[in-house]
Short mmCIF file of C-alpha atoms in Angstrom, two decimals:
data_model
loop_
_atom_site.label_atom_id
_atom_site.label_comp_id
_atom_site.label_asym_id
_atom_site.label_seq_id
_atom_site.Cartn_x
_atom_site.Cartn_y
_atom_site.Cartn_z
CA MET E 6 0.00 -0.01 0.03
CA LYS E 7 1.43 3.30 -1.00
CA ARG E 8 0.73 6.43 1.01
CA GLU E 9 0.85 10.05 -0.02
CA ARG E 10 2.65 12.39 2.36
CA LEU E 11 1.05 15.82 2.08
CA SER E 12 2.89 18.99 2.52
CA ILE E 13 1.87 19.61 6.22
CA GLY E 14 3.72 16.42 7.14
CA PHE E 15 1.09 13.79 8.00
CA VAL E 16 0.22 10.66 6.21
CA VAL E 17 -3.09 10.05 4.37
CA THR E 18 -4.26 7.59 1.80
CA LEU E 19 -6.15 8.02 -1.47
CA LEU E 20 -8.88 5.36 -1.95
CA SER E 21 -9.25 3.89 -5.37
CA CYS E 22 -11.79 1.08 -6.07
CA VAL E 23 -11.92 -0.12 -2.50
CA GLY E 24 -13.14 -3.68 -2.32
CA CYS E 25 -13.90 -3.76 1.31
CA SER E 26 -17.13 -4.93 2.80
CA SER E 27 -19.22 -4.69 6.00
CA ASN E 28 -22.17 -6.56 7.33
CA SER E 29 -25.53 -4.93 6.64
CA ALA E 30 -27.35 -3.78 9.70
CA SER E 31 -30.58 -5.02 10.95
CA ASN E 32 -33.61 -4.06 8.92
CA THR E 33 -36.22 -4.28 11.66
CA GLU E 34 -38.83 -1.52 11.62
CA ASN E 35 -39.82 -0.40 15.12
CA GLN E 36 -43.33 0.83 14.92
CA ALA E 37 -44.06 3.83 17.07
CA GLY E 38 -47.18 4.94 18.78
CA ALA E 39 -47.73 8.19 16.80
CA GLY E 40 -47.39 6.65 13.28
CA GLN E 41 -43.61 6.92 13.16
CA GLY E 42 -41.52 3.95 12.03
CA GLY E 43 -38.26 3.03 13.43
CA HIS E 44 -35.14 2.56 11.27
CA ALA E 45 -32.63 -0.08 10.56
CA GLY E 46 -30.17 0.04 13.45
CA THR E 47 -26.79 0.91 12.19
CA GLY E 48 -24.71 1.62 15.30
CA ALA E 49 -21.31 3.22 14.88
CA GLY E 50 -19.33 0.39 13.43
CA GLY E 51 -18.28 -0.73 10.04
CA GLY E 52 -15.08 -1.74 8.23
CA SER E 53 -12.54 0.72 7.11
CA GLY E 54 -11.50 1.13 3.53
CA GLY E 55 -8.25 0.07 1.90
CA SER E 56 -6.26 2.42 -0.32
CA ALA E 57 -4.47 2.44 -3.61
CA SER E 58 -1.55 4.37 -5.02
CA ALA E 59 -1.55 7.87 -3.70
CA GLY E 60 -1.83 10.75 -6.11
CA THR E 61 -3.01 8.62 -9.00
CA SER E 62 -6.53 8.38 -10.44
CA GLY E 63 -8.18 5.04 -9.73
CA SER E 64 -11.11 3.56 -11.44
CA ALA E 65 -14.55 4.73 -10.30
CA GLY E 66 -16.60 2.14 -12.10
CA SER E 67 -19.09 3.49 -14.51
CA SER E 68 -19.82 7.25 -14.65
CA ALA E 69 -22.03 8.64 -11.98
CA GLY E 70 -24.95 10.28 -13.74
CA GLY E 71 -28.26 9.34 -15.08
CA HIS E 72 -30.47 12.23 -13.97
CA SER E 73 -31.25 15.71 -15.39
CA SER E 74 -32.06 18.61 -13.19
CA GLY E 75 -35.68 18.97 -12.35
CA GLY E 76 -38.28 19.04 -9.62
CA SER E 77 -37.74 21.75 -7.07
CA GLY E 78 -34.90 23.75 -8.41
CA GLY E 79 -31.27 23.89 -8.97
CA THR E 80 -28.31 23.61 -6.63
CA HIS E 81 -25.72 26.17 -5.60
CA GLY E 82 -24.94 28.98 -8.02
CA GLY E 83 -26.75 31.72 -6.10
CA TRP E 84 -29.65 31.13 -3.71
CA ALA E 85 -33.15 32.37 -4.50
CA PRO E 86 -36.70 31.49 -3.30
CA GLN E 87 -38.68 28.98 -5.33
CA ALA E 88 -40.44 30.53 -8.35
CA TRP E 89 -43.92 29.79 -6.99
CA GLU E 90 -43.21 31.89 -3.88
CA ASP E 91 -43.69 35.01 -5.97
CA CYS E 92 -47.29 35.14 -5.00
CA GLU E 93 -47.91 38.13 -2.64
CA ALA E 94 -49.69 40.97 -4.41
CA ASN E 95 -53.02 42.82 -4.57
CA GLY E 96 -54.48 41.09 -1.46
CA ARG E 97 -56.07 42.47 1.77
CA ALA E 98 -53.94 43.22 4.75
CA ARG E 99 -55.72 41.63 7.76
CA THR E 100 -54.87 41.86 11.41
CA ALA E 101 -56.14 39.87 14.36
CA GLY E 102 -55.46 39.13 17.97
CA PRO E 103 -55.98 36.22 20.37
CA ASP E 104 -59.66 36.95 20.75
CA ASP E 105 -60.83 37.24 17.14
CA TYR E 106 -58.11 35.52 15.05
CA ARG E 107 -60.12 32.23 14.50
CA ASP E 108 -63.01 34.16 12.79
CA VAL E 109 -60.49 36.00 10.55
CA LEU E 110 -58.61 32.83 9.75
CA ASP E 111 -61.68 31.11 8.38
CA ASP E 112 -62.53 34.29 6.28
CA LEU E 113 -59.20 34.39 4.41
CA VAL E 114 -59.25 34.34 0.56
CA ALA E 115 -56.50 34.02 -1.99
CA GLY E 116 -54.10 37.01 -1.80
CA ASP E 117 -54.86 37.86 1.93
CA VAL E 118 -52.02 38.52 4.35
CA LEU E 119 -53.00 37.98 8.03
CA THR E 120 -50.73 39.35 10.68
CA LEU E 121 -51.25 38.09 14.23
CA GLU E 122 -50.64 40.71 16.78
CA PRO E 123 -48.27 40.01 19.71
CA GLY E 124 -49.96 37.75 22.23
CA GLU E 125 -50.66 34.17 23.19
CA TYR E 126 -52.88 32.05 20.86
CA GLY E 127 -54.40 29.14 22.64
CA ARG E 128 -56.81 27.68 20.19
CA GLY E 129 -54.45 26.65 17.39
CA LEU E 130 -54.20 27.61 13.78
CA PRO E 131 -56.31 25.26 11.71
CA ILE E 132 -56.04 26.30 8.12
CA ARG E 133 -58.69 24.95 5.73
CA VAL E 134 -58.52 27.67 3.07
CA SER E 135 -56.21 27.92 0.06
CA GLY E 136 -54.55 30.55 -2.10
CA GLU E 137 -53.88 30.03 -5.81
CA PRO E 138 -50.87 30.48 -8.11
CA GLY E 139 -49.69 34.03 -7.85
CA LYS E 140 -51.99 34.74 -4.96
CA CYS E 141 -50.89 33.05 -1.77
CA ILE E 142 -52.51 33.32 1.64
CA VAL E 143 -50.00 34.47 4.34
CA VAL E 144 -50.49 33.93 8.06
CA GLN E 145 -47.60 35.59 9.87
CA GLY E 146 -46.45 36.93 13.25
CA ALA E 147 -45.91 40.54 14.14
CA SER E 148 -42.79 42.00 12.64
CA GLY E 149 -41.40 42.67 16.10
CA GLY E 150 -42.07 39.26 17.35
CA GLY E 151 -44.19 38.13 20.31
CA SER E 152 -46.81 36.12 18.40
CA ARG E 153 -46.88 32.76 20.26
CA VAL E 154 -49.12 29.68 19.56
CA LEU E 155 -49.52 27.64 22.73
CA GLY E 156 -49.33 23.85 23.07
CA SER E 157 -52.28 21.49 23.34
CA ASP E 158 -53.09 17.89 24.14
CA ALA E 159 -56.16 18.08 21.84
CA PHE E 160 -54.78 19.50 18.49
CA ASN E 161 -51.72 20.23 16.41
CA LEU E 162 -50.73 23.82 16.77
CA VAL E 163 -50.73 24.60 13.00
CA ALA E 164 -52.97 22.15 11.14
CA LEU E 165 -53.16 22.16 7.33
CA TYR E 166 -56.33 20.60 5.89
CA GLY E 167 -56.27 20.22 2.14
CA ALA E 168 -54.54 23.61 1.82
CA SER E 169 -52.33 24.93 -0.94
CA TYR E 170 -50.42 28.14 -1.66
CA ILE E 171 -50.13 29.03 1.98
CA LYS E 172 -47.22 30.85 3.76
CA ILE E 173 -46.72 30.51 7.52
CA ARG E 174 -43.93 32.62 8.99
CA ASN E 175 -42.54 34.48 11.94
CA LEU E 176 -44.28 32.71 14.75
CA VAL E 177 -43.29 31.02 18.01
CA LEU E 178 -44.70 27.59 18.45
CA SER E 179 -44.52 26.49 22.11
CA GLY E 180 -45.31 22.79 22.68
CA ASP E 181 -45.46 23.29 26.33
CA GLY E 182 -44.69 19.59 26.91
CA LYS E 183 -47.99 18.52 25.48
CA ALA E 184 -48.97 16.00 22.74
CA GLY E 185 -49.80 18.31 19.83
CA PHE E 186 -47.31 18.62 16.94
CA GLY E 187 -46.01 21.99 15.90
CA VAL E 188 -47.07 22.02 12.14
CA ALA E 189 -48.87 19.13 10.55
CA SER E 190 -50.80 18.45 7.37
CA GLN E 191 -53.75 16.22 8.10
CA GLY E 192 -57.09 15.06 6.82
CA GLY E 193 -55.99 12.95 3.79
CA ASP E 194 -56.30 15.49 1.02
CA PRO E 195 -53.00 16.62 -0.64
CA VAL E 196 -51.37 19.69 0.75
CA HIS E 197 -48.99 21.44 -1.59
CA HIS E 198 -47.16 24.76 -2.24
CA ILE E 199 -46.56 25.44 1.43
CA LEU E 200 -43.94 27.80 2.93
CA ILE E 201 -43.00 27.23 6.53
CA GLU E 202 -40.50 29.96 7.40
CA ASN E 203 -38.82 31.42 10.45
CA LEU E 204 -40.68 29.50 13.05
CA ASP E 205 -39.22 29.01 16.48
CA LEU E 206 -40.39 25.61 17.80
CA SER E 207 -39.62 24.15 21.23
CA GLY E 208 -41.27 22.27 24.07
CA PHE E 209 -42.27 19.18 21.87
CA ALA E 210 -40.16 16.63 23.77
CA ALA E 211 -42.68 15.00 26.14
CA ASP E 212 -42.22 11.84 23.96
CA GLN E 213 -40.06 10.79 21.04
CA GLN E 214 -43.25 10.51 18.78
CA ILE E 215 -44.08 14.24 19.13
CA VAL E 216 -42.95 16.11 16.12
CA GLY E 217 -42.08 19.71 15.29
CA ILE E 218 -43.09 19.65 11.57
CA SER E 219 -44.96 16.70 10.06
CA SER E 220 -46.75 15.76 6.89
CA LYS E 221 -49.48 13.16 7.15
CA THR E 222 -51.04 13.72 3.75
CA PRO E 223 -49.56 13.56 0.22
CA ALA E 224 -47.34 16.60 0.18
CA HIS E 225 -45.33 18.31 -2.55
CA HIS E 226 -43.68 21.64 -3.18
CA TRP E 227 -43.23 22.39 0.53
CA VAL E 228 -40.46 24.83 1.40
CA ILE E 229 -39.33 24.48 5.00
CA ARG E 230 -36.88 27.37 5.57
CA GLY E 231 -35.08 29.18 8.35
CA ASN E 232 -36.77 27.47 11.23
CA ARG E 233 -35.33 26.64 14.66
CA ILE E 234 -36.44 23.40 16.23
CA ALA E 235 -35.06 22.39 19.57
CA ASP E 236 -36.23 20.24 22.42
CA ALA E 237 -38.54 17.98 20.35
CA GLY E 238 -39.18 14.27 20.26
CA THR E 239 -38.58 14.37 16.50
CA GLY E 240 -37.74 17.42 14.50
CA LEU E 241 -39.28 16.74 11.17
CA TYR E 242 -41.09 13.62 10.13
CA LEU E 243 -42.34 13.74 6.51
CA GLY E 244 -44.44 10.99 5.09
CA ASN E 245 -46.08 7.93 6.64
CA SER E 246 -44.40 4.96 8.30
CA ASP E 247 -46.06 2.52 5.88
CA GLY E 248 -44.76 4.29 2.74
CA THR E 249 -48.00 5.99 1.94
CA LEU E 250 -48.73 9.68 2.00
CA PRO E 251 -45.45 10.64 0.22
CA PHE E 252 -43.50 13.85 0.54
CA TYR E 253 -41.74 14.84 -2.69
CA ALA E 254 -40.47 17.87 -4.68
CA GLY E 255 -39.66 19.71 -1.52
CA VAL E 256 -37.03 22.10 -0.20
CA ILE E 257 -35.65 21.87 3.32
CA GLU E 258 -33.06 24.67 3.86
CA PHE E 259 -31.43 26.97 6.35
CA ASN E 260 -32.98 25.17 9.39
CA SER E 261 -31.34 24.34 12.69
CA VAL E 262 -32.61 21.13 14.33
CA SER E 263 -31.09 20.24 17.67
CA GLN E 264 -31.78 18.42 21.06
CA THR E 265 -34.23 15.86 19.56
CA ILE E 266 -34.83 12.56 21.29
CA GLY E 267 -35.20 10.72 17.91
CA TYR E 268 -34.58 11.87 14.38
CA SER E 269 -33.64 15.50 13.59
CA MET E 270 -35.50 14.70 10.32
CA GLN E 271 -36.82 11.70 8.54
CA ILE E 272 -38.44 11.48 5.04
CA LYS E 273 -40.27 8.17 4.78
CA HIS E 274 -39.88 5.72 1.96
CA GLN E 275 -42.56 5.73 -0.73
CA THR E 276 -44.51 2.73 -2.11
CA SER E 277 -45.86 4.99 -4.81
CA ARG E 278 -46.68 8.72 -5.45
CA PRO E 279 -49.21 10.67 -7.52
CA SER E 280 -48.41 11.80 -10.98
CA ASP E 281 -49.23 15.47 -10.26
CA VAL E 282 -45.50 16.20 -10.43
CA PRO E 283 -43.51 14.70 -13.32
CA ASP E 284 -41.10 11.86 -12.74
CA GLY E 285 -37.59 13.03 -11.84
CA ALA E 286 -38.60 15.35 -9.06
CA GLU E 287 -35.92 16.50 -6.68
CA THR E 288 -36.11 17.12 -2.96
CA LEU E 289 -33.42 19.46 -1.85
CA ILE E 290 -31.91 19.36 1.67
CA ARG E 291 -29.36 22.13 1.96
CA TYR E 292 -27.74 24.59 4.32
CA ASN E 293 -29.23 22.92 7.50
CA VAL E 294 -27.84 22.05 10.87
CA PHE E 295 -28.80 18.62 12.22
CA SER E 296 -27.37 18.10 15.72
CA LYS E 297 -28.16 15.61 18.58
CA GLY E 298 -26.70 15.08 21.99
CA GLY E 299 -27.24 13.60 25.39
CA GLU E 300 -31.04 13.66 25.04
CA SER E 301 -30.85 11.10 22.32
CA SER E 302 -32.62 7.79 22.76
CA SER E 303 -30.50 4.62 22.92
CA GLY E 304 -30.96 0.89 22.17
CA ALA E 305 -33.82 -0.03 19.93
CA SER E 306 -35.14 3.66 20.04
CA ALA E 307 -31.87 5.22 18.78
CA ARG E 308 -32.17 7.25 15.62
CA PRO E 309 -29.84 8.92 13.17
CA ASN E 310 -29.94 12.68 12.77
CA LEU E 311 -31.36 12.29 9.18
CA LEU E 312 -32.88 9.29 7.64
CA LEU E 313 -34.06 9.31 3.90
CA GLY E 314 -36.25 6.38 2.68
CA HIS E 315 -36.32 5.16 -0.90
CA GLN E 316 -38.43 6.66 -3.82
CA PRO E 317 -40.99 4.36 -5.57
CA THR E 318 -39.44 1.28 -6.98
CA SER E 319 -41.56 1.54 -10.07
CA GLY E 320 -43.86 3.91 -11.85
CA THR E 321 -44.08 7.63 -11.30
CA GLY E 322 -41.29 8.79 -8.94
CA TYR E 323 -38.89 6.00 -9.76
CA THR E 324 -36.25 8.54 -10.94
CA ASP E 325 -36.89 11.10 -8.23
CA ARG E 326 -33.86 11.80 -6.07
CA PHE E 327 -32.72 13.50 -2.91
CA ILE E 328 -29.99 16.16 -3.24
CA VAL E 329 -28.21 16.70 0.10
CA TYR E 330 -25.56 19.39 0.17
CA SER E 331 -23.92 21.99 2.37
CA ASN E 332 -25.37 20.72 5.58
CA PHE E 333 -23.64 20.47 8.95
CA PHE E 334 -24.24 17.26 10.82
CA TYR E 335 -22.99 17.27 14.32
CA ASP E 336 -22.92 14.64 17.14
CA ASN E 337 -24.99 11.60 17.78
CA PRO E 338 -23.99 9.52 20.83
CA THR E 339 -26.09 6.49 19.89
CA GLU E 340 -26.39 6.24 16.16
CA MET E 341 -24.92 7.33 12.87
CA LEU E 342 -25.38 10.93 11.65
CA PHE E 343 -27.09 10.00 8.33
CA GLN E 344 -28.78 6.92 6.88
CA ALA E 345 -30.26 6.64 3.41
CA GLU E 346 -31.29 4.46 0.50
CA GLY E 347 -32.80 5.11 -2.94
CA ASN E 348 -31.55 7.77 -5.31
CA LEU E 349 -29.15 10.23 -3.68
CA VAL E 350 -26.62 13.01 -4.42
CA VAL E 351 -24.67 13.84 -1.24
CA PHE E 352 -21.97 16.53 -1.51
CA ASP E 353 -20.26 19.37 0.18
CA ASN E 354 -21.51 18.36 3.68
CA LEU E 355 -19.68 18.41 7.01
CA PHE E 356 -20.25 15.24 9.04
CA VAL E 357 -18.76 15.52 12.55
CA ASN E 358 -19.40 13.01 15.26
CA PRO E 359 -17.24 12.97 18.28
CA SER E 360 -19.34 10.15 19.71
CA GLY E 361 -19.71 7.66 16.83
CA GLY E 362 -20.12 7.12 13.10
CA GLY E 363 -20.94 9.30 10.12
CA VAL E 364 -22.93 8.01 7.16
CA THR E 365 -24.33 4.68 6.16
CA ILE E 366 -26.07 4.17 2.83
CA GLN E 367 -27.66 0.71 3.03
CA PRO E 368 -30.85 -1.21 2.39
CA HIS E 369 -33.76 -0.32 4.73
CA ASN E 370 -37.14 -0.75 3.09
CA ALA E 371 -35.52 -1.20 -0.31
CA THR E 372 -32.02 -0.65 -1.50
CA PRO E 373 -29.55 2.18 -2.49
CA ARG E 374 -29.96 2.81 -6.21
CA GLN E 375 -28.13 5.63 -7.87
CA VAL E 376 -25.79 7.12 -5.30
CA ASP E 377 -23.19 9.75 -5.67
CA VAL E 378 -21.22 10.89 -2.65
CA PHE E 379 -18.57 13.46 -3.31
CA PHE E 380 -16.55 16.37 -1.70
CA ASN E 381 -17.82 15.75 1.82
CA THR E 382 -15.74 16.01 5.03
CA PHE E 383 -16.10 13.32 7.64
CA VAL E 384 -14.52 13.51 11.11
CA THR E 385 -15.95 10.75 13.20
CA ASN E 386 -15.23 8.39 16.00
CA GLY E 387 -16.52 5.38 14.09
CA VAL E 388 -16.92 4.48 10.40
CA GLY E 389 -17.05 7.69 8.34
CA LEU E 390 -18.73 6.56 5.19
CA ARG E 391 -20.32 3.18 4.49
CA ILE E 392 -22.04 2.16 1.35
CA THR E 393 -23.39 -1.34 1.16
CA GLY E 394 -26.13 -3.46 -0.36
CA GLY E 395 -26.65 -1.32 -3.50
CA ASP E 396 -28.78 -2.29 -6.45
CA SER E 397 -26.29 -3.63 -9.06
CA ALA E 398 -28.28 -2.02 -11.92
CA PHE E 399 -27.06 1.34 -10.65
CA THR E 400 -23.71 2.79 -9.44
CA GLN E 401 -22.90 3.83 -5.89
CA THR E 402 -19.68 5.89 -5.87
CA ALA E 403 -17.59 7.94 -3.50
CA ILE E 404 -15.33 10.56 -5.06
CA GLY E 405 -13.10 13.41 -3.65
CA ASN E 406 -14.20 12.93 -0.02
CA ALA E 407 -12.02 13.47 3.12
CA SER E 408 -12.60 11.13 6.02
CA PHE E 409 -10.79 11.00 9.33
CA GLY E 410 -11.29 8.59 12.14
CA PRO E 411 -10.72 5.05 13.22
CA GLN E 412 -12.64 3.60 10.10
CA PRO E 413 -12.65 6.22 7.40
CA TYR E 414 -14.50 4.20 4.75
CA SER E 415 -16.35 1.06 3.98
CA VAL E 416 -17.28 1.52 0.30
CA GLY E 417 -17.06 -0.18 -3.03
CA ALA E 418 -16.45 1.98 -5.99
CA ALA E 419 -14.35 4.88 -4.95
CA GLN E 420 -11.84 7.33 -6.36
CA ASP E 421 -9.51 10.18 -5.07
CA ASN E 422 -10.71 9.98 -1.44
CA VAL E 423 -8.38 11.09 1.42
CA GLU E 424 -8.33 9.38 4.72
CA GLY E 425 -6.60 9.72 8.01
CA SER E 426 -6.91 9.22 11.78
CA LEU E 427 -8.41 11.59 14.30
CA SER E 428 -4.86 12.65 15.39
CA GLU E 429 -4.04 13.46 11.78
CA ALA E 430 -7.35 15.48 11.44
CA ALA E 431 -6.02 17.90 14.01
CA GLN E 432 -3.08 18.65 11.61
CA ALA E 433 -5.20 18.67 8.43
CA PHE E 434 -7.78 21.16 9.49
CA VAL E 435 -7.57 24.58 11.04
CA GLY E 436 -9.52 23.57 14.23
CA ALA E 437 -10.17 19.98 14.78
CA SER E 438 -8.24 19.14 17.91
CA ASP E 439 -11.24 18.13 20.07
CA LEU E 440 -14.16 18.61 17.57
CA SER E 441 -16.04 20.91 20.01
CA LEU E 442 -17.96 24.06 19.12
CA PRO E 443 -17.28 26.92 18.54
CA GLN E 444 -13.61 26.00 17.96
CA LEU E 445 -14.39 23.56 15.18
CA ASP E 446 -13.06 24.72 11.88
CA LEU E 447 -12.74 22.16 9.06
CA HIS E 448 -11.12 24.40 6.43
CA PRO E 449 -7.86 22.75 5.43
CA GLN E 450 -4.56 23.96 6.70
CA GLY E 451 -2.10 25.12 3.97
CA ASN E 452 -2.15 22.61 1.08
CA ALA E 453 -3.65 19.72 3.09
CA LEU E 454 -6.14 17.52 1.27
CA SER E 455 -4.75 18.44 -2.13
CA GLY E 456 -4.40 15.93 -4.96
CA THR E 457 -4.64 15.46 -8.65
CA LYS E 458 -7.53 17.24 -10.48
CA ILE E 459 -10.69 15.22 -10.50
CA PRO E 460 -12.53 15.15 -13.87
CA ALA E 461 -15.82 17.06 -13.82
CA SER E 462 -17.30 14.27 -15.95
CA LEU E 463 -17.38 11.96 -12.93
CA PHE E 464 -20.10 14.02 -11.21
CA PRO E 465 -23.83 13.56 -11.79
CA SER E 466 -25.75 15.67 -14.32
CA GLY E 467 -27.78 18.57 -13.14
CA ILE E 468 -25.48 19.31 -10.21
CA ASP E 469 -23.21 22.28 -9.88
CA ALA E 470 -20.10 20.76 -8.29
CA THR E 471 -17.92 23.81 -8.90
CA LEU E 472 -18.90 25.33 -5.56
CA ASP E 473 -17.83 24.22 -2.07
CA PHE E 474 -19.56 24.37 1.32
CA ASP E 475 -18.89 28.15 1.47
CA ASP E 476 -20.15 28.60 -2.16
CA ASP E 477 -16.58 29.38 -3.11
CA THR E 478 -15.37 28.09 -6.53
CA ARG E 479 -13.38 24.87 -6.31
CA ASP E 480 -10.66 23.74 -8.82
CA PHE E 481 -11.35 20.07 -8.24
CA THR E 482 -7.93 19.39 -6.69
CA ARG E 483 -8.94 19.66 -3.03
CA ARG E 484 -10.73 16.78 -1.25
CA GLY E 485 -13.54 17.36 1.18
CA ALA E 486 -16.22 20.00 1.51
CA TYR E 487 -13.99 23.04 1.39
CA SER E 488 -11.90 24.13 -1.57
CA GLY E 489 -9.35 26.11 0.49
CA ALA E 490 -9.03 28.65 3.33
CA ALA E 491 -12.03 30.47 4.69
CA THR E 492 -12.96 33.69 3.00
CA PRO E 493 -14.12 36.67 5.04
CA GLY E 494 -17.59 36.17 6.36
CA ALA E 495 -17.70 32.46 5.88
CA TRP E 496 -20.12 30.59 8.15
CA GLN E 497 -18.43 28.71 11.04
CA PRO E 498 -20.06 25.46 12.14
CA SER E 499 -22.45 26.17 15.01
CA LEU E 500 -25.91 25.24 16.03
CA GLU E 501 -27.32 28.51 14.81
CA PRO E 502 -29.00 28.43 11.33
CA ARG E 503 -27.12 29.89 8.39
CA SER E 504 -28.48 33.05 7.03
CA TYR E 505 -29.97 33.57 3.51
#
């Protein structure tokens, strides 16, 4: 085995076509009381990868591609709201307080903007009305804050019944230790074109099955943006445990989810989905913080920070995919940070787990299909990246990643990945001596993590791989999520949400 000694004086290896293997984890689904399913227990183990000649290009198997851009929007290249969000014009400006808001809520029509005055709202926000394209209904808190919806054991705080073209923003949702969820679609009819923005959710942790944001109807074109969820049983739970009521063509961005007992977020597998959105839809998961800690369940109730189930295995939705990029995953003492199957593009993420493992892509309710994992940084105390049990009709590849820990990789087809130990991570990165916040800084030191230029042709279609975690331009020679030193104003890893 040849090793490449980089300029800062520590030893790393470049993976090329690693033929290692690991045992697949249990696929037992633990049914939960509120309709949530469990997950396939992964633990923090797994075999480490081998390495090939340093500084040379190995084989990556067949090219990683097969999808064109579609669905919810593009990736990187300048953030902007979704096109359908341009829908606030020519409506009535309404105001209401805790005494009369329910009457006003039921009277809203397309184009109306309802502002809730500062105060405590104890009867929930059931929304049964809809806007229309170009004329959304907006329900928002006061501009100065102070609009608080109180918890309940009898109802979910914001309940969406067959609603569409609705914007909900700038509210405090206080679970108060009761059984009601924060935001939930319910009633069976599809709920679509929904914006949930700048909500502060806490107090939903009386049980692991209590959820901050949930969909229990077919749901598409949801934008969940800029929310803070802390102290919850589960942060976001989208879809149904049996694979019905699918969530698709969504955008989850700029949220911070921390201190959850179970998942930070799960999107359930899909047995099928409606054809109201063309095949090839994309769900974007970007610029989020997913963090867990000492409040996490253990044993059979342990959950990863993020779990993504498969898309339909035939028919409409078969070529849908998840695109997961520029997220910060931090800490999980009882599980991996991220588990997934189906069609996935995972790039430019930071995976940091002082307590265990990083990412496992493995069979759960079906199998991994088209999987592309590239330009991520893993610093973990278990296996960094594991890919196992993939459908042989597709490719599952790992390219240009940087992984540091006791077991950096357990993958099959791989190329130009850097690996090292935790002690070497302290030399490779600006601030990785103990992985604590706010000292953590995973920008590379000097020329660390540099190698030969990786051909752009290896990356999947419809993805802008030219930008790194900071949205700085990369030249494809640096491994990991960052292309080089931090630029002024770069976001440093923390539990606070990134701005937009």
